[in-house]
Amino acid sequence: MSIRILGIESSCDETAAAVVADGREILSSVVASQIDIHRKYGGVVPELASREHVRQIVPVVREALEQARLVVSEVDAIGVTAGPGLVGSLLVGITYGKSLAESLNKPLVPVNHLEGHIHAVFLEARQARIEPSLPAVCLIVSGGHTVLYEVCAKDRENVDSLWSYRKIGQTRDDAAGEAYDKVAKLLGLGYPGGPILDRLAAAAGNAGAPVKFAATKMKGNRYDFSFSGLKTAVLYHVRENPDYRQEIQAREAAVARGDRKFDQLLPLCSQKTLGLVKEFQNAVVRDLVDRTIQAAESLGVPTILVSGGVAANRQLRAAFEDRARELALKVYFPSMELSTDNAAMIAAAAYPRLKNGVLADVTLNASASLPLA
Ligand code: KG4
Ligand code: ZN
């Protein structure tokens, strides 16, 4: 009989619920995004996020159970994101998870959101009956995080044993997704920035770079990242070149009236802007790929996992695949759906914890900066 875990995720601006059997088979995965609510503010507004989670949590969990053809009493455990994230948002999922677990007398499993992102890669691979080998170097790259971990199975013979994590590097300022969002905003391209910049960079063809961004040099830990200098370089370049102003205003107006699709924004971008976007993306991708590959090589670890919202970036995936092929490393990504925040990854991460008795009780609280250990 399989073990079915109901996963609940509410750490940021997605209310999500999913049912996963044995940490491997996705029976359902429902995500209610709040992007439309936060878009006009150009980023996530914590108070609005909590309120929306309160509105969404019950219907989202109900939908996940319906899609899995289960009634709630048939799930074996509840896995819930305990942190890191926005405290008000986390509390909605935690409170609901706790009350479900209490009323049904089922185990409650606390999950670290970052561990969820790592499990997303395994979950995806396991759908295709592939088991990535551990130890691995894992890059988690999203709007809130840019961090490199070494991941090991505590019991090498047993993939369902708990895993241990060692942080190798992290961003010292902005997360990569945050840099995408800020650059898109200053170019008048709306929010979130990653998907539209990804497509515009791909459409740049051989548009020349109007400015060159050098690789970021890091003092101290060479596996740390920094993206705020790059974002500021884009800002100064745009400010110093008044010829960008008119097209930025035209795009801002288009986005404000709801014309924010790629086909609507592309004609409002000059070749110079496309070249700039391409150069920005080249710099981000080069930095993420170089440091991750260097970490894997120096640790002698042949497996690389890449997860989080920015892992949906097509140029990043292609660059990792090319370099990994050259160096005979294996690189794994989740599908696009499992790259961004979802609850299937939380249910999958809860499975080994449940099996190893890592449970929480009604005292479980939200932790904005829960470390991954
Ligand atoms: O993992 P996620 O859904 O939420 C966080 O935990 O932050 O990631 C969202 C982030 C946003 O910053 C968004 O701009 C970025 O991921 N993103 C992308 C792409 N799709 C989403 N960045 C670059 N290229 C993409 N295709
Ligand atoms: Zn996330």
mmCIF file of C-alpha atoms and ligand atoms in Angstrom:
data_model
loop_
_atom_site.group_PDB
_atom_site.id
_atom_site.type_symbol
_atom_site.label_atom_id
_atom_site.label_comp_id
_atom_site.label_asym_id
_atom_site.label_seq_id
_atom_site.Cartn_x
_atom_site.Cartn_y
_atom_site.Cartn_z
ATOM 1 C CA MET A 1 0.000 0.000 0.000
ATOM 2 C CA SER A 2 1.508 3.329 -0.996
ATOM 3 C CA ILE A 3 1.988 6.220 1.409
ATOM 4 C CA ARG A 4 0.092 9.273 0.221
ATOM 5 C CA ILE A 5 1.165 12.663 1.498
ATOM 6 C CA LEU A 6 -0.843 15.840 1.110
ATOM 7 C CA GLY A 7 1.652 18.676 0.595
ATOM 8 C CA ILE A 8 0.812 22.309 1.378
ATOM 9 C CA GLU A 9 2.938 25.263 0.248
ATOM 10 C CA SER A 10 2.274 28.948 1.009
ATOM 11 C CA SER A 11 5.715 30.476 1.587
ATOM 12 C CA CYS A 12 5.489 33.300 -0.939
ATOM 13 C CA ASP A 13 2.879 34.188 -3.536
ATOM 14 C CA GLU A 14 1.639 30.774 -4.630
ATOM 15 C CA THR A 15 -0.972 28.829 -2.692
ATOM 16 C CA ALA A 16 -0.366 25.202 -3.585
ATOM 17 C CA ALA A 17 -1.513 21.733 -2.584
ATOM 18 C CA ALA A 18 -0.608 18.322 -4.012
ATOM 19 C CA VAL A 19 -0.827 14.624 -3.281
ATOM 20 C CA VAL A 20 2.278 12.509 -3.927
ATOM 21 C CA ALA A 21 2.487 8.745 -3.397
ATOM 22 C CA ASP A 22 5.699 7.284 -1.919
ATOM 23 C CA GLY A 23 7.628 10.469 -2.692
ATOM 24 C CA ARG A 24 7.561 9.489 -6.350
ATOM 25 C CA GLU A 25 4.200 9.575 -8.067
ATOM 26 C CA ILE A 26 2.315 12.859 -8.422
ATOM 27 C CA LEU A 27 -1.406 12.130 -7.971
ATOM 28 C CA SER A 28 -2.324 15.817 -8.158
ATOM 29 C CA SER A 29 -0.682 19.246 -8.031
ATOM 30 C CA VAL A 30 -2.670 22.475 -7.842
ATOM 31 C CA VAL A 31 -1.108 25.953 -7.803
ATOM 32 C CA ALA A 32 -3.059 29.198 -7.385
ATOM 33 C CA SER A 33 -0.762 32.038 -8.417
ATOM 34 C CA GLN A 34 -1.150 35.561 -7.057
ATOM 35 C CA ILE A 35 0.846 37.194 -9.837
ATOM 36 C CA ASP A 36 -2.109 39.272 -11.029
ATOM 37 C CA ILE A 37 -2.549 40.731 -7.551
ATOM 38 C CA HIS A 38 1.097 41.711 -7.034
ATOM 39 C CA ARG A 39 1.826 42.760 -10.617
ATOM 40 C CA LYS A 40 0.795 46.385 -10.221
ATOM 41 C CA TYR A 41 3.210 46.775 -7.293
ATOM 42 C CA GLY A 42 6.125 45.256 -9.215
ATOM 43 C CA GLY A 43 6.762 42.621 -6.526
ATOM 44 C CA VAL A 44 5.134 40.581 -3.778
ATOM 45 C CA VAL A 45 3.292 42.649 -1.132
ATOM 46 C CA PRO A 46 3.376 40.509 2.041
ATOM 47 C CA GLU A 47 0.029 41.656 3.517
ATOM 48 C CA LEU A 48 -1.807 41.048 0.248
ATOM 49 C CA ALA A 49 -0.114 37.649 -0.088
ATOM 50 C CA SER A 50 -1.291 36.448 3.354
ATOM 51 C CA ARG A 51 -4.838 37.605 2.696
ATOM 52 C CA GLU A 52 -4.938 35.813 -0.643
ATOM 53 C CA HIS A 53 -3.551 32.593 0.887
ATOM 54 C CA VAL A 54 -6.415 32.698 3.403
ATOM 55 C CA ARG A 55 -8.894 32.952 0.520
ATOM 56 C CA GLN A 56 -7.261 30.211 -1.549
ATOM 57 C CA ILE A 57 -6.087 27.553 0.883
ATOM 58 C CA VAL A 58 -9.376 25.675 1.322
ATOM 59 C CA PRO A 59 -10.371 25.511 -2.372
ATOM 60 C CA VAL A 60 -6.812 24.650 -3.439
ATOM 61 C CA VAL A 61 -6.534 21.722 -0.984
ATOM 62 C CA ARG A 62 -10.016 20.535 -1.944
ATOM 63 C CA GLU A 63 -9.090 20.617 -5.640
ATOM 64 C CA ALA A 64 -5.845 18.687 -5.009
ATOM 65 C CA LEU A 65 -7.775 15.967 -3.168
ATOM 66 C CA GLU A 66 -10.450 15.815 -5.870
ATOM 67 C CA GLN A 67 -7.859 15.491 -8.629
ATOM 68 C CA ALA A 68 -6.176 12.691 -6.673
ATOM 69 C CA ARG A 69 -9.632 11.064 -6.208
ATOM 70 C CA LEU A 70 -9.182 10.955 -2.452
ATOM 71 C CA VAL A 71 -11.121 12.155 0.534
ATOM 72 C CA VAL A 72 -8.980 13.884 3.099
ATOM 73 C CA SER A 73 -9.160 11.013 5.622
ATOM 74 C CA GLU A 74 -7.436 8.772 3.040
ATOM 75 C CA VAL A 75 -4.147 10.692 3.073
ATOM 76 C CA ASP A 76 -1.458 9.245 5.335
ATOM 77 C CA ALA A 77 0.252 12.477 6.398
ATOM 78 C CA ILE A 78 0.275 16.220 5.870
ATOM 79 C CA GLY A 79 3.535 17.852 4.734
ATOM 80 C CA VAL A 80 3.731 21.607 5.104
ATOM 81 C CA THR A 81 6.327 24.289 4.323
ATOM 82 C CA ALA A 82 7.632 25.655 7.642
ATOM 83 C CA GLY A 83 10.101 28.184 6.116
ATOM 84 C CA PRO A 84 11.968 30.020 4.781
ATOM 85 C CA GLY A 85 9.524 32.581 3.413
ATOM 86 C CA LEU A 86 7.119 35.335 4.394
ATOM 87 C CA VAL A 87 5.945 34.652 7.927
ATOM 88 C CA GLY A 88 2.343 35.759 7.346
ATOM 89 C CA SER A 89 2.101 33.597 4.225
ATOM 90 C CA LEU A 90 3.759 30.567 5.834
ATOM 91 C CA LEU A 91 1.401 30.770 8.808
ATOM 92 C CA VAL A 92 -1.651 30.261 6.616
ATOM 93 C CA GLY A 93 -0.397 26.917 5.296
ATOM 94 C CA ILE A 94 1.002 25.866 8.676
ATOM 95 C CA THR A 95 -2.207 26.666 10.547
ATOM 96 C CA TYR A 96 -4.332 24.834 8.005
ATOM 97 C CA GLY A 97 -1.952 21.868 7.926
ATOM 98 C CA LYS A 98 -1.905 21.672 11.713
ATOM 99 C CA SER A 99 -5.686 21.714 11.984
ATOM 100 C CA LEU A 100 -6.023 19.016 9.324
ATOM 101 C CA ALA A 101 -3.411 16.839 11.032
ATOM 102 C CA GLU A 102 -5.005 17.349 14.472
ATOM 103 C CA SER A 103 -8.577 16.732 13.375
ATOM 104 C CA LEU A 104 -7.663 13.648 11.305
ATOM 105 C CA ASN A 105 -5.075 12.384 13.771
ATOM 106 C CA LYS A 106 -2.438 12.143 11.013
ATOM 107 C CA PRO A 107 1.275 12.950 11.229
ATOM 108 C CA LEU A 108 2.343 16.506 10.415
ATOM 109 C CA VAL A 109 5.670 16.764 8.585
ATOM 110 C CA PRO A 110 7.519 20.116 8.548
ATOM 111 C CA VAL A 111 9.384 20.777 5.297
ATOM 112 C CA ASN A 112 12.028 23.343 4.412
ATOM 113 C CA HIS A 113 11.015 25.108 1.190
ATOM 114 C CA LEU A 114 14.556 24.785 -0.213
ATOM 115 C CA GLU A 115 14.564 21.054 0.452
ATOM 116 C CA GLY A 116 11.325 21.012 -1.522
ATOM 117 C CA HIS A 117 13.059 22.650 -4.499
ATOM 118 C CA ILE A 118 15.788 19.987 -4.360
ATOM 119 C CA HIS A 119 13.191 17.208 -4.221
ATOM 120 C CA ALA A 120 11.448 18.741 -7.233
ATOM 121 C CA VAL A 121 14.421 17.634 -9.344
ATOM 122 C CA PHE A 122 14.249 14.068 -8.022
ATOM 123 C CA LEU A 123 10.490 13.950 -8.351
ATOM 124 C CA GLU A 124 10.728 14.937 -11.997
ATOM 125 C CA ALA A 125 13.467 12.404 -12.722
ATOM 126 C CA ARG A 126 11.591 9.653 -10.907
ATOM 127 C CA GLN A 127 8.521 10.185 -13.130
ATOM 128 C CA ALA A 128 10.860 8.951 -15.902
ATOM 129 C CA ARG A 129 12.268 6.202 -13.614
ATOM 130 C CA ILE A 130 15.643 7.925 -13.365
ATOM 131 C CA GLU A 131 17.351 8.179 -9.980
ATOM 132 C CA PRO A 132 19.986 10.952 -9.941
ATOM 133 C CA SER A 133 22.956 9.855 -7.861
ATOM 134 C CA LEU A 134 24.023 11.557 -4.633
ATOM 135 C CA PRO A 135 26.187 13.359 -3.583
ATOM 136 C CA ALA A 136 25.218 16.240 -5.841
ATOM 137 C CA VAL A 137 25.781 19.956 -6.113
ATOM 138 C CA CYS A 138 22.454 21.762 -6.141
ATOM 139 C CA LEU A 139 21.829 25.320 -7.332
ATOM 140 C CA ILE A 140 18.562 26.769 -6.077
ATOM 141 C CA VAL A 141 17.870 29.917 -8.028
ATOM 142 C CA SER A 142 14.620 31.821 -7.674
ATOM 143 C CA GLY A 143 13.155 35.231 -6.854
ATOM 144 C CA GLY A 144 14.029 34.793 -3.182
ATOM 145 C CA HIS A 145 17.111 32.545 -3.246
ATOM 146 C CA THR A 146 20.376 31.963 -5.056
ATOM 147 C CA VAL A 147 22.269 29.337 -3.112
ATOM 148 C CA LEU A 148 24.557 26.384 -3.766
ATOM 149 C CA TYR A 149 24.419 23.238 -1.627
ATOM 150 C CA GLU A 150 26.223 19.962 -1.522
ATOM 151 C CA VAL A 151 23.554 17.302 -0.992
ATOM 152 C CA CYS A 152 24.375 13.859 0.407
ATOM 153 C CA ALA A 153 22.203 10.883 1.381
ATOM 154 C CA LYS A 154 22.870 10.055 5.030
ATOM 155 C CA ASP A 155 22.639 6.382 4.138
ATOM 156 C CA ARG A 156 24.250 5.903 0.730
ATOM 157 C CA GLU A 157 22.479 2.573 0.191
ATOM 158 C CA ASN A 158 19.043 3.968 0.807
ATOM 159 C CA VAL A 159 17.695 6.788 -1.382
ATOM 160 C CA ASP A 160 14.787 7.291 1.017
ATOM 161 C CA SER A 161 17.115 8.033 3.910
ATOM 162 C CA LEU A 162 17.341 11.629 5.100
ATOM 163 C CA TRP A 163 19.675 13.870 3.174
ATOM 164 C CA SER A 164 22.254 16.249 4.594
ATOM 165 C CA TYR A 165 23.061 19.669 3.207
ATOM 166 C CA ARG A 166 26.166 21.785 3.255
ATOM 167 C CA LYS A 167 25.910 25.343 2.008
ATOM 168 C CA ILE A 168 28.761 26.046 -0.415
ATOM 169 C CA GLY A 169 27.823 29.536 -1.569
ATOM 170 C CA GLN A 170 25.011 32.055 -1.711
ATOM 171 C CA THR A 171 24.147 35.479 -3.044
ATOM 172 C CA ARG A 172 25.506 38.358 -1.041
ATOM 173 C CA ASP A 173 22.778 40.717 -2.232
ATOM 174 C CA ASP A 174 19.974 40.138 -4.760
ATOM 175 C CA ALA A 175 18.732 36.717 -5.816
ATOM 176 C CA ALA A 176 19.076 36.095 -9.563
ATOM 177 C CA GLY A 177 15.263 36.120 -10.040
ATOM 178 C CA GLU A 178 15.099 39.397 -8.157
ATOM 179 C CA ALA A 179 17.655 40.868 -10.593
ATOM 180 C CA TYR A 180 15.479 39.664 -13.496
ATOM 181 C CA ASP A 181 12.431 41.275 -11.912
ATOM 182 C CA LYS A 182 14.187 44.590 -11.218
ATOM 183 C CA VAL A 183 15.760 44.834 -14.687
ATOM 184 C CA ALA A 184 12.420 44.039 -16.334
ATOM 185 C CA LYS A 185 10.773 46.743 -14.243
ATOM 186 C CA LEU A 186 13.302 49.390 -15.179
ATOM 187 C CA LEU A 187 12.909 48.455 -18.848
ATOM 188 C CA GLY A 188 9.126 48.870 -18.596
ATOM 189 C CA LEU A 189 8.450 45.148 -19.088
ATOM 190 C CA GLY A 190 6.228 44.458 -16.056
ATOM 191 C CA TYR A 191 6.324 41.724 -13.431
ATOM 192 C CA PRO A 192 7.552 39.005 -13.111
ATOM 193 C CA GLY A 193 10.578 39.754 -15.254
ATOM 194 C CA GLY A 194 12.145 36.337 -15.830
ATOM 195 C CA PRO A 195 9.798 34.847 -18.413
ATOM 196 C CA ILE A 196 9.616 37.955 -20.641
ATOM 197 C CA LEU A 197 13.383 38.662 -20.494
ATOM 198 C CA ASP A 198 14.038 34.994 -21.301
ATOM 199 C CA ARG A 199 11.944 35.248 -24.472
ATOM 200 C CA LEU A 200 13.269 38.663 -25.511
ATOM 201 C CA ALA A 201 16.872 37.454 -25.113
ATOM 202 C CA ALA A 202 16.047 34.487 -27.338
ATOM 203 C CA ALA A 203 14.552 36.872 -29.916
ATOM 204 C CA ALA A 204 17.639 39.117 -29.893
ATOM 205 C CA GLY A 205 19.284 37.115 -32.689
ATOM 206 C CA ASN A 206 22.522 38.854 -33.561
ATOM 207 C CA ALA A 207 21.554 42.213 -32.067
ATOM 208 C CA GLY A 208 24.827 43.637 -30.755
ATOM 209 C CA ALA A 209 25.376 44.356 -27.064
ATOM 210 C CA PRO A 210 25.206 48.158 -26.472
ATOM 211 C CA VAL A 211 27.267 47.626 -23.284
ATOM 212 C CA LYS A 212 29.429 44.788 -21.978
ATOM 213 C CA PHE A 213 29.023 43.359 -18.487
ATOM 214 C CA ALA A 214 32.177 41.827 -17.063
ATOM 215 C CA ALA A 215 32.052 38.693 -14.920
ATOM 216 C CA THR A 216 31.545 39.510 -11.239
ATOM 217 C CA LYS A 217 34.710 38.971 -9.209
ATOM 218 C CA MET A 218 34.062 37.736 -5.671
ATOM 219 C CA LYS A 219 36.486 38.268 -2.837
ATOM 220 C CA GLY A 220 36.453 35.500 -0.238
ATOM 221 C CA ASN A 221 34.246 32.542 -1.087
ATOM 222 C CA ARG A 222 34.455 32.024 -4.866
ATOM 223 C CA TYR A 223 31.118 30.192 -4.856
ATOM 224 C CA ASP A 224 29.205 33.234 -3.625
ATOM 225 C CA PHE A 225 27.072 35.239 -6.055
ATOM 226 C CA SER A 226 26.257 38.911 -6.468
ATOM 227 C CA PHE A 227 23.681 40.374 -8.836
ATOM 228 C CA SER A 228 23.007 43.862 -7.543
ATOM 229 C CA GLY A 229 26.060 45.336 -9.335
ATOM 230 C CA LEU A 230 24.796 43.951 -12.636
ATOM 231 C CA LYS A 231 21.314 45.362 -12.040
ATOM 232 C CA THR A 232 22.846 48.779 -11.200
ATOM 233 C CA ALA A 233 25.014 48.630 -14.333
ATOM 234 C CA VAL A 234 21.846 48.115 -16.422
ATOM 235 C CA LEU A 235 20.182 51.009 -14.574
ATOM 236 C CA TYR A 236 23.106 53.411 -15.194
ATOM 237 C CA HIS A 237 23.403 52.383 -18.824
ATOM 238 C CA VAL A 238 19.699 53.082 -19.382
ATOM 239 C CA ARG A 239 19.842 56.415 -17.502
ATOM 240 C CA GLU A 240 22.882 57.589 -19.456
ATOM 241 C CA ASN A 241 21.243 56.807 -22.796
ATOM 242 C CA PRO A 242 18.118 58.961 -23.194
ATOM 243 C CA ASP A 243 17.191 57.179 -26.432
ATOM 244 C CA TYR A 244 15.779 54.296 -24.316
ATOM 245 C CA ARG A 245 13.275 56.604 -22.598
ATOM 246 C CA GLN A 246 10.552 56.699 -25.232
ATOM 247 C CA GLU A 247 10.355 52.948 -25.774
ATOM 248 C CA ILE A 248 10.360 52.292 -22.004
ATOM 249 C CA GLN A 249 7.370 54.619 -21.647
ATOM 250 C CA ALA A 250 5.604 52.896 -24.548
ATOM 251 C CA ARG A 251 6.119 49.487 -22.907
ATOM 252 C CA GLU A 252 5.011 50.754 -19.504
ATOM 253 C CA ALA A 253 1.813 52.044 -21.115
ATOM 254 C CA ALA A 254 1.257 48.713 -22.904
ATOM 255 C CA VAL A 255 1.817 46.719 -19.696
ATOM 256 C CA ALA A 256 -0.532 49.060 -17.779
ATOM 257 C CA ARG A 257 -3.344 48.388 -20.271
ATOM 258 C CA GLY A 258 -2.757 44.653 -20.026
ATOM 259 C CA ASP A 259 -0.808 44.180 -23.286
ATOM 260 C CA ARG A 260 2.019 42.344 -21.583
ATOM 261 C CA LYS A 261 2.394 39.290 -23.803
ATOM 262 C CA PHE A 262 5.661 38.620 -25.595
ATOM 263 C CA ASP A 263 4.076 39.263 -29.051
ATOM 264 C CA GLN A 264 2.776 42.613 -27.827
ATOM 265 C CA LEU A 265 6.038 43.749 -26.203
ATOM 266 C CA LEU A 266 8.538 42.518 -28.812
ATOM 267 C CA PRO A 267 7.519 45.160 -31.422
ATOM 268 C CA LEU A 268 8.056 47.824 -28.730
ATOM 269 C CA CYS A 269 11.694 46.790 -28.225
ATOM 270 C CA SER A 270 14.502 48.269 -30.330
ATOM 271 C CA GLN A 271 17.455 46.142 -31.420
ATOM 272 C CA LYS A 272 19.497 48.021 -28.850
ATOM 273 C CA THR A 273 17.133 46.956 -26.043
ATOM 274 C CA LEU A 274 17.156 43.352 -27.255
ATOM 275 C CA GLY A 275 20.964 43.445 -27.290
ATOM 276 C CA LEU A 276 20.955 44.828 -23.750
ATOM 277 C CA VAL A 277 18.569 42.135 -22.508
ATOM 278 C CA LYS A 278 20.678 39.447 -24.156
ATOM 279 C CA GLU A 279 23.866 40.811 -22.568
ATOM 280 C CA PHE A 280 22.187 40.929 -19.125
ATOM 281 C CA GLN A 281 21.017 37.331 -19.467
ATOM 282 C CA ASN A 282 24.434 36.200 -20.734
ATOM 283 C CA ALA A 283 25.998 37.686 -17.608
ATOM 284 C CA VAL A 284 23.530 36.015 -15.224
ATOM 285 C CA VAL A 285 23.727 32.640 -16.941
ATOM 286 C CA ARG A 286 27.523 32.694 -17.189
ATOM 287 C CA ASP A 287 27.833 33.448 -13.490
ATOM 288 C CA LEU A 288 25.352 30.798 -12.336
ATOM 289 C CA VAL A 289 26.791 28.109 -14.593
ATOM 290 C CA ASP A 290 30.480 28.882 -13.959
ATOM 291 C CA ARG A 291 30.289 28.864 -10.178
ATOM 292 C CA THR A 292 28.098 25.781 -10.012
ATOM 293 C CA ILE A 293 30.324 23.803 -12.395
ATOM 294 C CA GLN A 294 33.475 24.903 -10.565
ATOM 295 C CA ALA A 295 31.948 23.757 -7.276
ATOM 296 C CA ALA A 296 31.027 20.352 -8.714
ATOM 297 C CA GLU A 297 34.471 19.913 -10.237
ATOM 298 C CA SER A 298 36.417 20.911 -7.152
ATOM 299 C CA LEU A 299 34.287 18.658 -4.934
ATOM 300 C CA GLY A 300 34.599 15.813 -7.456
ATOM 301 C CA VAL A 301 30.797 15.459 -7.531
ATOM 302 C CA PRO A 302 29.430 14.255 -10.886
ATOM 303 C CA THR A 303 25.783 15.260 -10.403
ATOM 304 C CA ILE A 304 24.326 18.780 -10.648
ATOM 305 C CA LEU A 305 20.751 19.664 -9.719
ATOM 306 C CA VAL A 306 19.230 23.024 -10.718
ATOM 307 C CA SER A 307 15.902 24.155 -9.300
ATOM 308 C CA GLY A 308 13.772 27.247 -8.493
ATOM 309 C CA GLY A 309 11.916 29.693 -10.739
ATOM 310 C CA VAL A 310 14.992 30.807 -12.719
ATOM 311 C CA ALA A 311 15.706 27.141 -13.568
ATOM 312 C CA ALA A 312 12.866 27.584 -16.088
ATOM 313 C CA ASN A 313 15.213 29.825 -18.106
ATOM 314 C CA ARG A 314 15.938 28.230 -21.448
ATOM 315 C CA GLN A 315 19.390 29.710 -21.949
ATOM 316 C CA LEU A 316 20.413 28.613 -18.450
ATOM 317 C CA ARG A 317 19.261 25.051 -19.155
ATOM 318 C CA ALA A 318 21.046 24.952 -22.515
ATOM 319 C CA ALA A 319 24.275 26.383 -21.045
ATOM 320 C CA PHE A 320 24.264 23.863 -18.188
ATOM 321 C CA GLU A 321 23.586 21.010 -20.573
ATOM 322 C CA ASP A 322 26.406 22.039 -22.925
ATOM 323 C CA ARG A 323 28.975 22.411 -20.156
ATOM 324 C CA ALA A 324 27.864 19.226 -18.413
ATOM 325 C CA ARG A 325 28.197 17.270 -21.660
ATOM 326 C CA GLU A 326 31.722 18.619 -22.233
ATOM 327 C CA LEU A 327 32.786 17.674 -18.713
ATOM 328 C CA ALA A 328 30.862 14.371 -18.483
ATOM 329 C CA LEU A 329 28.772 15.675 -15.586
ATOM 330 C CA LYS A 330 25.078 14.884 -15.231
ATOM 331 C CA VAL A 331 22.709 17.826 -14.859
ATOM 332 C CA TYR A 332 19.042 17.540 -13.888
ATOM 333 C CA PHE A 333 16.227 20.097 -13.850
ATOM 334 C CA PRO A 334 12.587 19.824 -12.885
ATOM 335 C CA SER A 335 9.931 20.442 -15.553
ATOM 336 C CA MET A 336 8.820 24.081 -15.862
ATOM 337 C CA GLU A 337 5.818 23.373 -13.580
ATOM 338 C CA LEU A 338 7.989 21.875 -10.852
ATOM 339 C CA SER A 339 10.694 24.576 -11.178
ATOM 340 C CA THR A 340 8.497 27.317 -9.758
ATOM 341 C CA ASP A 341 6.823 27.033 -6.343
ATOM 342 C CA ASN A 342 4.469 24.068 -6.005
ATOM 343 C CA ALA A 343 3.335 21.609 -3.335
ATOM 344 C CA ALA A 344 4.271 18.357 -5.080
ATOM 345 C CA MET A 345 7.888 19.106 -4.156
ATOM 346 C CA ILE A 346 6.824 19.644 -0.536
ATOM 347 C CA ALA A 347 4.938 16.339 -0.398
ATOM 348 C CA ALA A 348 7.955 14.585 -1.980
ATOM 349 C CA ALA A 349 10.371 16.118 0.535
ATOM 350 C CA ALA A 350 8.038 15.122 3.378
ATOM 351 C CA TYR A 351 8.217 11.414 2.453
ATOM 352 C CA PRO A 352 11.730 10.551 3.762
ATOM 353 C CA ARG A 353 11.091 12.721 6.812
ATOM 354 C CA LEU A 354 7.876 10.847 7.574
ATOM 355 C CA LYS A 355 9.653 7.509 7.129
ATOM 356 C CA ASN A 356 12.395 8.653 9.482
ATOM 357 C CA GLY A 357 10.003 10.059 12.086
ATOM 358 C CA VAL A 358 10.860 13.751 11.616
ATOM 359 C CA LEU A 359 7.482 15.138 12.644
ATOM 360 C CA ALA A 360 6.031 18.324 14.094
ATOM 361 C CA ASP A 361 3.212 18.936 16.540
ATOM 362 C CA VAL A 362 0.807 21.791 17.184
ATOM 363 C CA THR A 363 3.674 23.997 18.354
ATOM 364 C CA LEU A 364 5.067 24.197 14.797
ATOM 365 C CA ASN A 365 5.723 27.816 13.906
ATOM 366 C CA ALA A 366 6.715 29.691 10.764
ATOM 367 C CA SER A 367 10.400 30.494 10.355
ATOM 368 C CA ALA A 368 11.260 33.281 7.904
ATOM 369 C CA SER A 369 14.891 32.162 7.596
ATOM 370 C CA LEU A 370 14.701 28.444 8.406
ATOM 371 C CA PRO A 371 18.174 27.030 7.676
ATOM 372 C CA LEU A 372 18.564 23.872 5.598
ATOM 373 C CA ALA A 373 20.543 21.378 7.655
HETATM 374 O O1 KG4 B 1 10.636 29.758 -7.411
HETATM 375 P P1 KG4 B 1 9.750 30.926 -7.736
HETATM 376 O O2 KG4 B 1 8.407 30.640 -8.353
HETATM 377 O O3 KG4 B 1 9.436 31.791 -6.467
HETATM 378 C C1 KG4 B 1 10.388 32.111 -5.515
HETATM 379 O O4 KG4 B 1 10.616 31.281 -4.587
HETATM 380 O O5 KG4 B 1 10.981 33.212 -5.705
HETATM 381 O O6 KG4 B 1 10.616 31.907 -8.671
HETATM 382 C C2 KG4 B 1 10.098 33.109 -9.220
HETATM 383 C C3 KG4 B 1 11.255 33.853 -9.886
HETATM 384 C C4 KG4 B 1 10.890 35.256 -10.349
HETATM 385 O O7 KG4 B 1 11.905 36.148 -9.946
HETATM 386 C C5 KG4 B 1 10.855 35.122 -11.868
HETATM 387 O O8 KG4 B 1 11.174 36.317 -12.553
HETATM 388 C C6 KG4 B 1 11.888 34.034 -12.116
HETATM 389 O O9 KG4 B 1 11.718 33.128 -11.036
HETATM 390 N N1 KG4 B 1 11.669 33.324 -13.383
HETATM 391 C C7 KG4 B 1 12.560 33.316 -14.390
HETATM 392 C C8 KG4 B 1 11.970 32.576 -15.443
HETATM 393 N N2 KG4 B 1 10.731 32.152 -15.024
HETATM 394 C C9 KG4 B 1 10.567 32.611 -13.754
HETATM 395 N N3 KG4 B 1 13.784 33.871 -14.505
HETATM 396 C C10 KG4 B 1 14.445 33.701 -15.654
HETATM 397 N N4 KG4 B 1 13.932 33.026 -16.705
HETATM 398 C C11 KG4 B 1 12.717 32.446 -16.656
HETATM 399 N N5 KG4 B 1 12.230 31.780 -17.701
HETATM 400 ZN ZN ZN B 2 10.667 28.782 -4.147
#
